[in-house]
Amino acid sequence: MKRILLILAAGLLLLLVVLLLRTQLFSEPASQGVVEPAQVLLDESGAVNRLAGALRFKTISRPGPGPQNPATFGPFVEYLKSSFPAVFSRLQVETVGGYSLLIRWPGSDASLKPILLLSHMDVVPVIPGTEKLWIHPPFGGVVENGVVWGRGALDDKSGVLGILEAVETLLRQGFVPEREIYLAFGDDEEVGGQQGALAIAKLLKKRGVELEFLLDEGGAITRGIVPGMDGPVALIGPAEKGYLSLSLSAQDTGGHSSQPPTTTAAGRVARAVERIQSQPFPLSMEFTGEFISHLGSDIPFVQRLLFANAWLFEPFIGHFLPENPALVAGMRTTTAPTMLKGSVKDNVLPIQAQAVINFRILPGETSATVTDRVTALVDDPLVSIKPYGFVSEPSGVSSTESYGYQILSRSIREVIQDPQLVVAPRLVIGATDARHFESVTDSSLRFLGVTLGPEELKGFHGTNERVTVEGYLEAVKIYYQLLLNAAG
Ligand SMILES: [Zn+2]
């Protein structure tokens, strides 16, 4: 008996040593080395004014076939042309679809694979009823006290203008790239990117272009957003989740509600929703684990211990995690019932009831595997399950060891001279245009070098969208530095 206890104790001790050792090895030191500061000579006040001017165009995209609104997109493209004359006179500019632009800057060394900088010209509308909540008019392009205000300040005109600003500066300074550079600006990202980014990607594919990497929006430099981290954390998205909505509907004969059957169509659909919501998709520690491994020892010990030993803790991780929707969104395919419809009157039985559930799919699963799981959970042949709206599969996962990730990471550190800065990979939970380019590259990175605090974060598709002047100029400098490093 004593012997058994002794063996058990020794085993436990060994396990503890293994767990602690793995925890120690898991976390890189938070500081990722000092690099030479970047020297970027920018026309800073001009750059800020050009961004502010761009926010005054109401480039709200509309879904469906046909070009975007000529009354706003036409003048916006003209504005870009007059703001960046060197880009538009010296580089090869092509219009794709309605107003999307593909710009090519040939390189001197044809053996190097080209790179692509991507962003989008269109914006989402202002939510009706919130106009009065804006401190400055959403399409005013106001600059005040070091902040640029307006729809598109973050998503994504700071990308379009930032890229053009960096390239215009390099052209004026006489920079000659060795590596070919493409710039692409879609006009319909917010409505799916079919006529913009997807058409551009198909064009590149047809021409046999293979990219070393591409850079799109999707990550940023965060401050005060990652729990436990005091310094800035630059989040680069190596992958993005997929998007699927499923409609669940049931039919009935209807009739008077005073003589109801045992289950109405509304009850049937409600039961289906409950079955799906009470059985969430399994948690995966993969993406969040890699993210946390880059944050170093600033992250609480317990979290490091858990993620360093995913092989042991993954099946029970749900019991350890705090109620944190942002954290969980990076770890599973999420389930969000969003729309419900039944009878038109309280005393009339519904002849049809419908619910719509939105899923954000983790890489590794597909819209088909999600639909299969949902069908099995509902387990009711009288509930019909169909896709609703557009579907986007999760992207592939780009390696953090890749040339693109490494050179972007270095460029960020060269511009943001903060000893506390950490660069880390983070799964993007929304959809970006980058997903359309998987046929021309296996290295798609999602990052825009603006700085986001909790207040700025609310501006994405929301109210009071804004970017700090300092944050915007840093974004321009990171594009500039990346082009120098990757193409020079
Ligand atoms: Zn966007």
mmCIF file of C-alpha atoms in Angstrom, residues 37-420:
data_model
loop_
_atom_site.group_PDB
_atom_site.id
_atom_site.type_symbol
_atom_site.label_atom_id
_atom_site.label_comp_id
_atom_site.label_asym_id
_atom_site.label_seq_id
_atom_site.Cartn_x
_atom_site.Cartn_y
_atom_site.Cartn_z
ATOM 1 C CA PRO A 37 14.704 53.020 -35.171
ATOM 2 C CA ALA A 38 13.114 53.716 -38.540
ATOM 3 C CA GLN A 39 13.895 57.030 -40.249
ATOM 4 C CA VAL A 40 10.802 58.089 -42.161
ATOM 5 C CA LEU A 41 10.535 61.615 -43.549
ATOM 6 C CA LEU A 42 6.853 62.227 -44.052
ATOM 7 C CA ASP A 43 4.785 65.287 -44.934
ATOM 8 C CA GLU A 44 2.913 64.761 -41.683
ATOM 9 C CA SER A 45 0.387 67.596 -41.735
ATOM 10 C CA GLY A 46 -0.318 66.987 -45.430
ATOM 11 C CA ALA A 47 -0.890 63.291 -44.706
ATOM 12 C CA VAL A 48 -3.402 64.048 -41.952
ATOM 13 C CA ASN A 49 -5.292 66.542 -44.134
ATOM 14 C CA ARG A 50 -5.460 64.066 -47.005
ATOM 15 C CA LEU A 51 -6.948 61.402 -44.688
ATOM 16 C CA ALA A 52 -9.465 63.897 -43.285
ATOM 17 C CA GLY A 53 -10.437 64.900 -46.842
ATOM 18 C CA ALA A 54 -11.002 61.256 -47.780
ATOM 19 C CA LEU A 55 -13.481 60.824 -44.916
ATOM 20 C CA ARG A 56 -15.771 63.445 -46.472
ATOM 21 C CA PHE A 57 -16.787 61.091 -49.324
ATOM 22 C CA LYS A 58 -19.811 58.927 -48.476
ATOM 23 C CA THR A 59 -18.429 55.786 -50.096
ATOM 24 C CA ILE A 60 -21.086 53.489 -48.596
ATOM 25 C CA SER A 61 -21.183 50.248 -50.567
ATOM 26 C CA ARG A 62 -24.408 48.528 -51.574
ATOM 27 C CA PRO A 63 -24.841 44.801 -52.099
ATOM 28 C CA GLY A 64 -25.805 43.074 -55.324
ATOM 29 C CA PRO A 65 -24.515 43.149 -58.883
ATOM 30 C CA GLY A 66 -23.571 46.327 -60.748
ATOM 31 C CA PRO A 67 -21.033 49.015 -59.918
ATOM 32 C CA GLN A 68 -21.023 51.032 -56.704
ATOM 33 C CA ASN A 69 -22.600 54.491 -56.587
ATOM 34 C CA PRO A 70 -20.887 56.662 -59.250
ATOM 35 C CA ALA A 71 -21.863 59.860 -57.447
ATOM 36 C CA THR A 72 -19.567 59.094 -54.500
ATOM 37 C CA PHE A 73 -17.029 56.503 -55.674
ATOM 38 C CA GLY A 74 -16.168 58.435 -58.875
ATOM 39 C CA PRO A 75 -15.202 61.653 -57.066
ATOM 40 C CA PHE A 76 -13.410 59.635 -54.359
ATOM 41 C CA VAL A 77 -11.114 57.994 -56.927
ATOM 42 C CA GLU A 78 -10.507 61.437 -58.502
ATOM 43 C CA TYR A 79 -9.600 62.708 -55.043
ATOM 44 C CA LEU A 80 -7.025 59.916 -54.662
ATOM 45 C CA LYS A 81 -5.569 60.740 -58.082
ATOM 46 C CA SER A 82 -5.112 64.417 -57.267
ATOM 47 C CA SER A 83 -3.796 63.688 -53.758
ATOM 48 C CA PHE A 84 -1.136 61.193 -54.903
ATOM 49 C CA PRO A 85 0.033 62.419 -58.321
ATOM 50 C CA ALA A 86 3.296 60.444 -58.383
ATOM 51 C CA VAL A 87 1.495 57.128 -57.738
ATOM 52 C CA PHE A 88 -1.120 57.720 -60.412
ATOM 53 C CA SER A 89 1.237 59.101 -63.072
ATOM 54 C CA ARG A 90 4.234 56.812 -62.633
ATOM 55 C CA LEU A 91 2.777 53.414 -61.677
ATOM 56 C CA GLN A 92 0.509 51.108 -63.705
ATOM 57 C CA VAL A 93 -3.060 51.740 -62.587
ATOM 58 C CA GLU A 94 -5.987 49.491 -63.572
ATOM 59 C CA THR A 95 -9.648 49.856 -62.680
ATOM 60 C CA VAL A 96 -11.385 46.567 -61.870
ATOM 61 C CA GLY A 97 -15.163 46.093 -61.665
ATOM 62 C CA GLY A 98 -16.714 49.459 -60.845
ATOM 63 C CA TYR A 99 -14.126 51.528 -58.977
ATOM 64 C CA SER A 100 -11.681 49.058 -57.437
ATOM 65 C CA LEU A 101 -8.034 49.788 -58.192
ATOM 66 C CA LEU A 102 -5.087 47.515 -58.882
ATOM 67 C CA ILE A 103 -1.754 49.355 -58.980
ATOM 68 C CA ARG A 104 1.523 47.744 -60.044
ATOM 69 C CA TRP A 105 5.020 48.981 -59.256
ATOM 70 C CA PRO A 106 7.444 46.748 -61.180
ATOM 71 C CA GLY A 107 10.596 45.547 -59.399
ATOM 72 C CA SER A 108 14.109 45.272 -60.773
ATOM 73 C CA ASP A 109 14.597 41.641 -59.693
ATOM 74 C CA ALA A 110 12.142 39.316 -61.413
ATOM 75 C CA SER A 111 13.274 36.351 -59.311
ATOM 76 C CA LEU A 112 11.577 37.854 -56.228
ATOM 77 C CA LYS A 113 7.896 37.067 -55.717
ATOM 78 C CA PRO A 114 5.751 40.224 -55.527
ATOM 79 C CA ILE A 115 3.948 41.496 -52.450
ATOM 80 C CA LEU A 116 0.489 43.045 -52.219
ATOM 81 C CA LEU A 117 -0.797 45.769 -49.898
ATOM 82 C CA LEU A 118 -4.574 45.656 -49.666
ATOM 83 C CA SER A 119 -7.353 47.796 -48.197
ATOM 84 C CA HIS A 120 -10.846 48.966 -49.106
ATOM 85 C CA MET A 121 -12.416 52.277 -50.127
ATOM 86 C CA ASP A 122 -15.993 51.536 -49.047
ATOM 87 C CA VAL A 123 -17.470 52.093 -45.609
ATOM 88 C CA VAL A 124 -20.551 50.948 -43.703
ATOM 89 C CA PRO A 125 -23.483 53.341 -43.230
ATOM 90 C CA VAL A 126 -24.104 55.220 -40.023
ATOM 91 C CA ILE A 127 -26.638 53.256 -37.934
ATOM 92 C CA PRO A 128 -29.991 55.068 -38.337
ATOM 93 C CA GLY A 129 -30.890 56.906 -35.152
ATOM 94 C CA THR A 130 -27.288 57.307 -33.965
ATOM 95 C CA GLU A 131 -26.431 60.395 -36.037
ATOM 96 C CA LYS A 132 -26.909 62.692 -33.051
ATOM 97 C CA LEU A 133 -24.523 60.612 -30.924
ATOM 98 C CA TRP A 134 -21.586 61.536 -33.144
ATOM 99 C CA ILE A 135 -19.390 64.208 -31.560
ATOM 100 C CA HIS A 136 -18.426 65.346 -35.076
ATOM 101 C CA PRO A 137 -20.439 64.664 -38.258
ATOM 102 C CA PRO A 138 -19.645 61.130 -39.526
ATOM 103 C CA PHE A 139 -18.717 62.442 -42.988
ATOM 104 C CA GLY A 140 -17.207 65.739 -41.794
ATOM 105 C CA GLY A 141 -13.548 64.694 -41.757
ATOM 106 C CA VAL A 142 -12.873 66.886 -38.716
ATOM 107 C CA VAL A 143 -9.378 67.057 -37.213
ATOM 108 C CA GLU A 144 -9.403 68.282 -33.631
ATOM 109 C CA ASN A 145 -6.937 67.963 -30.739
ATOM 110 C CA GLY A 146 -4.851 65.294 -32.429
ATOM 111 C CA VAL A 147 -7.778 63.143 -33.547
ATOM 112 C CA VAL A 148 -9.234 62.575 -37.045
ATOM 113 C CA TRP A 149 -12.991 61.920 -36.843
ATOM 114 C CA GLY A 150 -15.258 60.195 -39.320
ATOM 115 C CA ARG A 151 -16.656 56.993 -40.796
ATOM 116 C CA GLY A 152 -13.724 55.157 -42.375
ATOM 117 C CA ALA A 153 -11.062 56.666 -40.080
ATOM 118 C CA LEU A 154 -10.218 53.119 -38.966
ATOM 119 C CA ASP A 155 -12.114 50.917 -41.375
ATOM 120 C CA ASP A 156 -10.460 51.266 -43.769
ATOM 121 C CA LYS A 157 -9.572 54.608 -45.348
ATOM 122 C CA SER A 158 -6.546 54.869 -43.051
ATOM 123 C CA GLY A 159 -5.418 51.741 -44.924
ATOM 124 C CA VAL A 160 -6.038 53.157 -48.418
ATOM 125 C CA LEU A 161 -4.619 56.599 -47.664
ATOM 126 C CA GLY A 162 -1.823 55.181 -45.492
ATOM 127 C CA ILE A 163 -0.578 52.861 -48.238
ATOM 128 C CA LEU A 164 -0.775 55.591 -50.896
ATOM 129 C CA GLU A 165 0.992 58.068 -48.582
ATOM 130 C CA ALA A 166 3.881 55.615 -48.029
ATOM 131 C CA VAL A 167 4.218 54.814 -51.748
ATOM 132 C CA GLU A 168 3.960 58.482 -52.820
ATOM 133 C CA THR A 169 6.728 59.351 -50.326
ATOM 134 C CA LEU A 170 8.976 56.534 -51.577
ATOM 135 C CA LEU A 171 8.421 57.572 -55.216
ATOM 136 C CA ARG A 172 9.319 61.181 -54.456
ATOM 137 C CA GLN A 173 12.431 60.030 -52.620
ATOM 138 C CA GLY A 174 13.561 58.109 -55.712
ATOM 139 C CA PHE A 175 13.109 54.627 -54.227
ATOM 140 C CA VAL A 176 13.441 51.846 -56.793
ATOM 141 C CA PRO A 177 12.008 48.511 -55.606
ATOM 142 C CA GLU A 178 13.808 45.254 -56.298
ATOM 143 C CA ARG A 179 10.650 43.306 -55.551
ATOM 144 C CA GLU A 180 7.468 43.967 -57.502
ATOM 145 C CA ILE A 181 4.779 45.695 -55.427
ATOM 146 C CA TYR A 182 1.018 45.547 -55.948
ATOM 147 C CA LEU A 183 -1.520 47.796 -54.264
ATOM 148 C CA ALA A 184 -5.199 46.864 -54.349
ATOM 149 C CA PHE A 185 -8.190 48.840 -53.119
ATOM 150 C CA GLY A 186 -11.601 47.168 -53.273
ATOM 151 C CA ASP A 187 -14.856 49.131 -53.483
ATOM 152 C CA ASP A 188 -17.179 46.509 -51.950
ATOM 153 C CA GLU A 189 -15.439 44.822 -49.007
ATOM 154 C CA GLU A 190 -18.278 45.619 -46.630
ATOM 155 C CA VAL A 191 -20.754 43.791 -48.881
ATOM 156 C CA GLY A 192 -18.630 40.720 -49.597
ATOM 157 C CA GLY A 193 -15.819 41.892 -51.899
ATOM 158 C CA GLN A 194 -17.001 39.871 -54.904
ATOM 159 C CA GLN A 195 -16.590 42.574 -57.541
ATOM 160 C CA GLY A 196 -13.537 44.173 -55.954
ATOM 161 C CA ALA A 197 -11.043 41.967 -54.124
ATOM 162 C CA LEU A 198 -12.264 38.667 -55.558
ATOM 163 C CA ALA A 199 -12.137 40.005 -59.138
ATOM 164 C CA ILE A 200 -8.632 41.386 -58.530
ATOM 165 C CA ALA A 201 -7.480 38.057 -57.082
ATOM 166 C CA LYS A 202 -8.852 36.206 -60.133
ATOM 167 C CA LEU A 203 -7.049 38.639 -62.430
ATOM 168 C CA LEU A 204 -3.742 38.034 -60.647
ATOM 169 C CA LYS A 205 -4.303 34.284 -60.750
ATOM 170 C CA LYS A 206 -5.027 34.428 -64.486
ATOM 171 C CA ARG A 207 -1.773 36.342 -65.014
ATOM 172 C CA GLY A 208 0.179 33.698 -63.102
ATOM 173 C CA VAL A 209 1.071 36.022 -60.226
ATOM 174 C CA GLU A 210 2.161 34.293 -57.045
ATOM 175 C CA LEU A 211 2.602 36.533 -54.026
ATOM 176 C CA GLU A 212 5.311 36.256 -51.381
ATOM 177 C CA PHE A 213 2.722 37.656 -48.966
ATOM 178 C CA LEU A 214 -0.148 40.088 -48.764
ATOM 179 C CA LEU A 215 -1.066 42.566 -46.071
ATOM 180 C CA ASP A 216 -4.680 43.542 -45.394
ATOM 181 C CA GLU A 217 -6.574 45.088 -42.459
ATOM 182 C CA GLY A 218 -7.697 43.003 -39.485
ATOM 183 C CA GLY A 219 -5.105 43.529 -36.732
ATOM 184 C CA ALA A 220 -3.792 46.694 -35.062
ATOM 185 C CA ILE A 221 -1.641 48.001 -32.255
ATOM 186 C CA THR A 222 -3.722 47.704 -29.105
ATOM 187 C CA ARG A 223 -3.287 49.539 -25.836
ATOM 188 C CA GLY A 224 -5.255 48.562 -22.759
ATOM 189 C CA ILE A 225 -7.206 45.876 -24.593
ATOM 190 C CA VAL A 226 -5.254 42.665 -23.961
ATOM 191 C CA PRO A 227 -5.820 41.833 -20.256
ATOM 192 C CA GLY A 228 -2.654 41.803 -18.195
ATOM 193 C CA MET A 229 -0.546 43.687 -20.756
ATOM 194 C CA ASP A 230 0.579 47.200 -19.831
ATOM 195 C CA GLY A 231 2.504 48.036 -23.005
ATOM 196 C CA PRO A 232 1.309 48.095 -26.616
ATOM 197 C CA VAL A 233 0.486 44.755 -28.243
ATOM 198 C CA ALA A 234 0.626 44.626 -32.048
ATOM 199 C CA LEU A 235 -1.805 41.953 -33.224
ATOM 200 C CA ILE A 236 -1.157 40.416 -36.638
ATOM 201 C CA GLY A 237 -3.920 38.200 -38.014
ATOM 202 C CA PRO A 238 -2.514 35.050 -39.688
ATOM 203 C CA ALA A 239 -6.043 33.696 -40.245
ATOM 204 C CA GLU A 240 -9.692 34.687 -40.122
ATOM 205 C CA LYS A 241 -12.868 32.911 -39.084
ATOM 206 C CA GLY A 242 -15.553 31.895 -41.554
ATOM 207 C CA TYR A 243 -19.116 33.201 -41.689
ATOM 208 C CA LEU A 244 -22.363 31.235 -41.968
ATOM 209 C CA SER A 245 -25.972 31.936 -41.058
ATOM 210 C CA LEU A 246 -28.509 29.115 -40.986
ATOM 211 C CA SER A 247 -32.250 29.560 -41.227
ATOM 212 C CA LEU A 248 -34.341 27.077 -39.226
ATOM 213 C CA SER A 249 -37.973 26.962 -40.221
ATOM 214 C CA ALA A 250 -41.072 24.897 -39.532
ATOM 215 C CA GLN A 251 -44.489 24.885 -41.244
ATOM 216 C CA ASP A 252 -47.891 24.395 -39.642
ATOM 217 C CA THR A 253 -51.537 24.498 -40.680
ATOM 218 C CA GLY A 254 -52.244 27.557 -38.509
ATOM 219 C CA GLY A 255 -55.642 28.185 -36.924
ATOM 220 C CA HIS A 256 -57.034 29.690 -33.760
ATOM 221 C CA SER A 257 -54.742 29.755 -30.729
ATOM 222 C CA SER A 258 -57.578 28.632 -28.427
ATOM 223 C CA GLN A 259 -57.194 25.056 -29.733
ATOM 224 C CA PRO A 260 -53.441 24.596 -30.194
ATOM 225 C CA PRO A 261 -51.701 21.326 -31.126
ATOM 226 C CA THR A 262 -49.089 19.959 -28.680
ATOM 227 C CA THR A 263 -46.314 21.822 -30.497
ATOM 228 C CA THR A 264 -46.690 24.848 -32.776
ATOM 229 C CA ALA A 265 -44.236 25.788 -35.522
ATOM 230 C CA ALA A 266 -42.947 28.512 -33.171
ATOM 231 C CA GLY A 267 -42.408 26.005 -30.363
ATOM 232 C CA ARG A 268 -40.644 23.592 -32.703
ATOM 233 C CA VAL A 269 -38.233 26.264 -33.931
ATOM 234 C CA ALA A 270 -37.656 27.528 -30.378
ATOM 235 C CA ARG A 271 -36.778 23.993 -29.274
ATOM 236 C CA ALA A 272 -34.323 23.676 -32.172
ATOM 237 C CA VAL A 273 -32.637 26.967 -31.206
ATOM 238 C CA GLU A 274 -32.352 25.831 -27.594
ATOM 239 C CA ARG A 275 -30.801 22.509 -28.636
ATOM 240 C CA ILE A 276 -28.150 24.319 -30.689
ATOM 241 C CA GLN A 277 -27.387 27.012 -28.149
ATOM 242 C CA SER A 278 -27.109 24.657 -25.200
ATOM 243 C CA GLN A 279 -24.513 22.534 -27.031
ATOM 244 C CA PRO A 280 -21.764 24.983 -27.987
ATOM 245 C CA PHE A 281 -18.980 23.943 -30.343
ATOM 246 C CA PRO A 282 -15.902 22.476 -28.620
ATOM 247 C CA LEU A 283 -13.190 24.868 -27.462
ATOM 248 C CA SER A 284 -9.824 24.727 -29.198
ATOM 249 C CA MET A 285 -6.734 26.107 -27.481
ATOM 250 C CA GLU A 286 -4.697 26.217 -30.685
ATOM 251 C CA PHE A 287 -4.954 29.851 -31.830
ATOM 252 C CA THR A 288 -5.256 31.468 -28.422
ATOM 253 C CA GLY A 289 -2.387 29.305 -27.209
ATOM 254 C CA GLU A 290 -0.059 30.575 -29.902
ATOM 255 C CA PHE A 291 -1.169 34.147 -29.162
ATOM 256 C CA ILE A 292 -0.526 33.791 -25.432
ATOM 257 C CA SER A 293 2.858 32.152 -26.047
ATOM 258 C CA HIS A 294 4.001 35.405 -27.671
ATOM 259 C CA LEU A 295 2.923 37.600 -24.768
ATOM 260 C CA GLY A 296 5.620 36.353 -22.418
ATOM 261 C CA SER A 297 5.674 36.392 -18.667
ATOM 262 C CA ASP A 298 3.343 39.402 -18.335
ATOM 263 C CA ILE A 299 0.384 37.052 -18.703
ATOM 264 C CA PRO A 300 -0.919 35.538 -15.423
ATOM 265 C CA PHE A 301 0.831 32.299 -14.485
ATOM 266 C CA VAL A 302 -2.352 30.191 -14.434
ATOM 267 C CA GLN A 303 -3.191 31.115 -18.041
ATOM 268 C CA ARG A 304 0.326 30.271 -19.166
ATOM 269 C CA LEU A 305 0.194 26.967 -17.310
ATOM 270 C CA LEU A 306 -3.114 26.048 -18.967
ATOM 271 C CA PHE A 307 -2.172 26.999 -22.515
ATOM 272 C CA ALA A 308 1.351 25.572 -22.293
ATOM 273 C CA ASN A 309 -0.196 22.226 -21.399
ATOM 274 C CA ALA A 310 -3.109 22.105 -23.806
ATOM 275 C CA TRP A 311 -2.454 18.361 -24.297
ATOM 276 C CA LEU A 312 -3.666 17.856 -20.708
ATOM 277 C CA PHE A 313 -6.136 20.687 -20.116
ATOM 278 C CA GLU A 314 -7.945 21.085 -23.457
ATOM 279 C CA PRO A 315 -10.855 18.734 -22.612
ATOM 280 C CA PHE A 316 -11.615 20.697 -19.412
ATOM 281 C CA ILE A 317 -10.603 24.192 -20.499
ATOM 282 C CA GLY A 318 -14.228 25.410 -20.381
ATOM 283 C CA HIS A 319 -14.190 25.014 -16.581
ATOM 284 C CA PHE A 320 -11.127 27.231 -16.169
ATOM 285 C CA LEU A 321 -11.931 30.108 -18.484
ATOM 286 C CA PRO A 322 -13.523 33.323 -17.264
ATOM 287 C CA GLU A 323 -16.830 34.410 -18.889
ATOM 288 C CA ASN A 324 -15.154 36.399 -21.622
ATOM 289 C CA PRO A 325 -16.887 36.464 -25.038
ATOM 290 C CA ALA A 326 -13.830 38.029 -26.737
ATOM 291 C CA LEU A 327 -11.536 35.282 -25.464
ATOM 292 C CA VAL A 328 -13.971 32.496 -26.296
ATOM 293 C CA ALA A 329 -14.601 33.889 -29.809
ATOM 294 C CA GLY A 330 -10.962 33.098 -30.597
ATOM 295 C CA MET A 331 -11.346 29.526 -29.369
ATOM 296 C CA ARG A 332 -14.470 28.061 -30.906
ATOM 297 C CA THR A 333 -17.038 28.310 -33.667
ATOM 298 C CA THR A 334 -19.529 30.674 -32.061
ATOM 299 C CA THR A 335 -23.325 30.308 -32.093
ATOM 300 C CA ALA A 336 -25.471 33.454 -32.108
ATOM 301 C CA PRO A 337 -29.258 33.229 -32.610
ATOM 302 C CA THR A 338 -30.093 36.616 -34.136
ATOM 303 C CA MET A 339 -33.541 36.636 -35.829
ATOM 304 C CA LEU A 340 -36.907 35.123 -34.866
ATOM 305 C CA LYS A 341 -40.236 35.197 -36.685
ATOM 306 C CA GLY A 342 -43.588 33.550 -35.946
ATOM 307 C CA SER A 343 -47.246 34.438 -36.183
ATOM 308 C CA VAL A 344 -48.422 37.928 -37.068
ATOM 309 C CA LYS A 345 -50.839 38.054 -34.145
ATOM 310 C CA ASP A 346 -50.842 36.743 -30.583
ATOM 311 C CA ASN A 347 -54.053 34.708 -30.983
ATOM 312 C CA VAL A 348 -53.219 33.224 -34.391
ATOM 313 C CA LEU A 349 -51.216 30.008 -34.728
ATOM 314 C CA PRO A 350 -48.214 30.513 -37.020
ATOM 315 C CA ILE A 351 -48.283 28.838 -40.412
ATOM 316 C CA GLN A 352 -44.535 29.295 -40.462
ATOM 317 C CA ALA A 353 -41.879 30.067 -37.864
ATOM 318 C CA GLN A 354 -38.264 30.909 -38.572
ATOM 319 C CA ALA A 355 -35.059 31.539 -36.642
ATOM 320 C CA VAL A 356 -31.701 32.625 -38.020
ATOM 321 C CA ILE A 357 -28.495 31.673 -36.267
ATOM 322 C CA ASN A 358 -25.144 33.222 -37.134
ATOM 323 C CA PHE A 359 -21.996 31.101 -36.807
ATOM 324 C CA ARG A 360 -18.390 32.329 -36.975
ATOM 325 C CA ILE A 361 -16.409 29.306 -38.017
ATOM 326 C CA LEU A 362 -12.999 28.418 -36.595
ATOM 327 C CA PRO A 363 -10.305 27.454 -39.153
ATOM 328 C CA GLY A 364 -10.290 23.679 -39.378
ATOM 329 C CA GLU A 365 -14.083 23.452 -39.641
ATOM 330 C CA THR A 366 -16.213 24.339 -42.680
ATOM 331 C CA SER A 367 -19.745 25.556 -43.358
ATOM 332 C CA ALA A 368 -20.582 21.910 -44.217
ATOM 333 C CA THR A 369 -19.303 20.473 -40.923
ATOM 334 C CA VAL A 370 -21.170 23.193 -39.009
ATOM 335 C CA THR A 371 -24.403 22.465 -40.912
ATOM 336 C CA ASP A 372 -24.014 18.728 -40.247
ATOM 337 C CA ARG A 373 -23.521 19.275 -36.524
ATOM 338 C CA VAL A 374 -26.503 21.626 -36.322
ATOM 339 C CA THR A 375 -28.711 19.135 -38.198
ATOM 340 C CA ALA A 376 -27.713 16.367 -35.785
ATOM 341 C CA LEU A 377 -28.362 18.565 -32.733
ATOM 342 C CA VAL A 378 -31.787 19.711 -33.941
ATOM 343 C CA ASP A 379 -32.710 16.103 -34.713
ATOM 344 C CA ASP A 380 -36.134 17.064 -36.045
ATOM 345 C CA PRO A 381 -37.116 16.260 -39.657
ATOM 346 C CA LEU A 382 -39.904 18.860 -39.479
ATOM 347 C CA VAL A 383 -37.382 21.694 -39.046
ATOM 348 C CA SER A 384 -35.803 22.634 -42.343
ATOM 349 C CA ILE A 385 -32.242 23.981 -42.168
ATOM 350 C CA LYS A 386 -30.896 26.181 -44.973
ATOM 351 C CA PRO A 387 -28.064 28.696 -45.458
ATOM 352 C CA TYR A 388 -29.174 32.319 -45.066
ATOM 353 C CA GLY A 389 -27.291 35.165 -46.760
ATOM 354 C CA PHE A 390 -23.648 34.954 -47.747
ATOM 355 C CA VAL A 391 -21.282 32.204 -46.686
ATOM 356 C CA SER A 392 -17.547 32.565 -46.201
ATOM 357 C CA GLU A 393 -15.314 29.629 -45.335
ATOM 358 C CA PRO A 394 -12.588 30.139 -42.704
ATOM 359 C CA SER A 395 -9.227 31.093 -44.184
ATOM 360 C CA GLY A 396 -6.058 29.051 -44.239
ATOM 361 C CA VAL A 397 -3.547 29.780 -41.491
ATOM 362 C CA SER A 398 -0.354 31.652 -42.410
ATOM 363 C CA SER A 399 2.806 30.706 -40.568
ATOM 364 C CA THR A 400 4.355 33.082 -38.034
ATOM 365 C CA GLU A 401 7.708 31.718 -39.244
ATOM 366 C CA SER A 402 7.052 32.990 -42.772
ATOM 367 C CA TYR A 403 9.114 35.727 -44.397
ATOM 368 C CA GLY A 404 6.075 38.035 -44.500
ATOM 369 C CA TYR A 405 5.222 37.676 -40.810
ATOM 370 C CA GLN A 406 8.827 38.124 -39.747
ATOM 371 C CA ILE A 407 9.499 41.204 -41.885
ATOM 372 C CA LEU A 408 6.212 42.829 -40.847
ATOM 373 C CA SER A 409 6.994 42.135 -37.208
ATOM 374 C CA ARG A 410 10.431 43.741 -37.614
ATOM 375 C CA SER A 411 8.992 46.771 -39.429
ATOM 376 C CA ILE A 412 6.491 47.346 -36.605
ATOM 377 C CA ARG A 413 9.245 47.200 -34.004
ATOM 378 C CA GLU A 414 11.425 49.587 -35.997
ATOM 379 C CA VAL A 415 8.657 52.205 -36.047
ATOM 380 C CA ILE A 416 7.112 51.707 -32.593
ATOM 381 C CA GLN A 417 10.122 52.290 -30.411
ATOM 382 C CA ASP A 418 8.599 51.097 -27.149
ATOM 383 C CA PRO A 419 10.603 48.600 -25.068
ATOM 384 C CA GLN A 420 7.327 47.086 -23.830
#
